[in-house]
C-alpha angles and dihedrals in degrees: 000000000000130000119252119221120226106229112253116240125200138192121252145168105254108229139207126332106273095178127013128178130196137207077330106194128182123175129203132213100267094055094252118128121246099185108014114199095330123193117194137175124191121185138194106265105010137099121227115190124195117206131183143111113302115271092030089114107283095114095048087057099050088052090045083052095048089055087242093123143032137242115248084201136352125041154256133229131184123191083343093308128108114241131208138228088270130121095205100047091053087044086050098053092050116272114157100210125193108176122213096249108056090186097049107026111014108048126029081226094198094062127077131281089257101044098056093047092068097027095117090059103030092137093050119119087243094066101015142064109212088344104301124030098103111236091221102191094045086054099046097045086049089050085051089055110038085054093054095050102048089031098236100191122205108059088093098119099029107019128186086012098059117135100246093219086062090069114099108245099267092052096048086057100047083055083051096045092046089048092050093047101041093044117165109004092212095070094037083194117130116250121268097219137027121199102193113181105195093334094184102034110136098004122128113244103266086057101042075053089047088049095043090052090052093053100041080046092054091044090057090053093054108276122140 
């Protein structure tokens, strides 16, 4: 009953190499190779998909990209600088990360609506005094507003306060999405660089649009 807008795509230059990846090699187990002499550019202001059957690789990169696993061999490179197997450091140099499972990965559901919307960067000085007492009013005014802009529906009756694994699955990716492009509210700059793992799966065609539109928005201001 509502019209869907196509996202609206528009020509850029694309800009400098924000990651790059080199003869990127991971192993598994049982010695077969999950990525096998990789080479990988990522520029400012482009998209770059990877398609392919489930267990080729993809999911071994984005974890590679999210800093949750390690290279046998090659090596990784983000704005120039070699990164380590190490989810913090990718998330402090400004890595906007939306994991493929949004219930087990991408959201704690048991835990309300604003703290899950700063929970990559709990222990900042945005949201944290010394590292871990909780600075409860700057979170929740960040949640407020991270769920206006991004229009998160379903905190109607109990707000900020909301348990996130009662939002529907559109909605618990829009919080996501919102928590990945905002990132830390004391730099207020875009990220350089969005690893987005099956960013639409399972969502109902006016918010794949709604996803789409964010991502093609973050690319024009720079982000690979």
């Amino acid at each position: 009953g509502r019209r869907i807008d196509a996202p609206l795509r528009r020509a850029r230059a694309v800009g400098d190499v924000v990651c790059r990846l080199a003869n990127a090699t991971i192993g598994a187990p049982n010695g077969r190779r999950l990525l096998d002499d990789a080479n990988l550019e990522l520029r400012a202001g482009e998209i770059v998909a990877i398609a392919g059957v489930a267990g080729n690789g993809q999911q071994a990169l984005a974890e590679l990209l999210f800093g949750m696993r390690a290279l046998d061999s090659g090596t990784i490179e983000l704005l120039a600088r070699a990164m380590p197997a190490d989810p913090k450091a990718w998330v402090d140099a400004g890595v906007a990360r939306i994991p493929e499972d949004r219930h087990a990965l991408g959201v704690v559901g048991e835990l309300p609506a604003w703290e899950n919307a700063m929970l990559e960067r709990y222990a900042t000085p945005a949201f944290a005094r010394a590292g871990f007492v909780i600075k409860r009013r700057a979170a929740q005014a960040h949640a407020k507003a991270l769920i206006e802009r991004f229009d998160v529906r379903g905190t109607e009756s109990r707000g900020l306060d909301t348990p996130t694994g009662a939002l529907s699955g559109g909605n618990m990716q829009k919080l996501i999405l919102g928590r990945a492009l905002v990132g830390d509210p004391a730099t207020i700059r875009p990220p350089s660089l969005i690893v987005a793992d099956q960013p639409t799966w399972g969502l109902d065609i006016g918010a794949v649009a709604y996803v789409h539109q964010q991502l093609l928005d973050a690319c024009a201001q720079g982000a690979a």
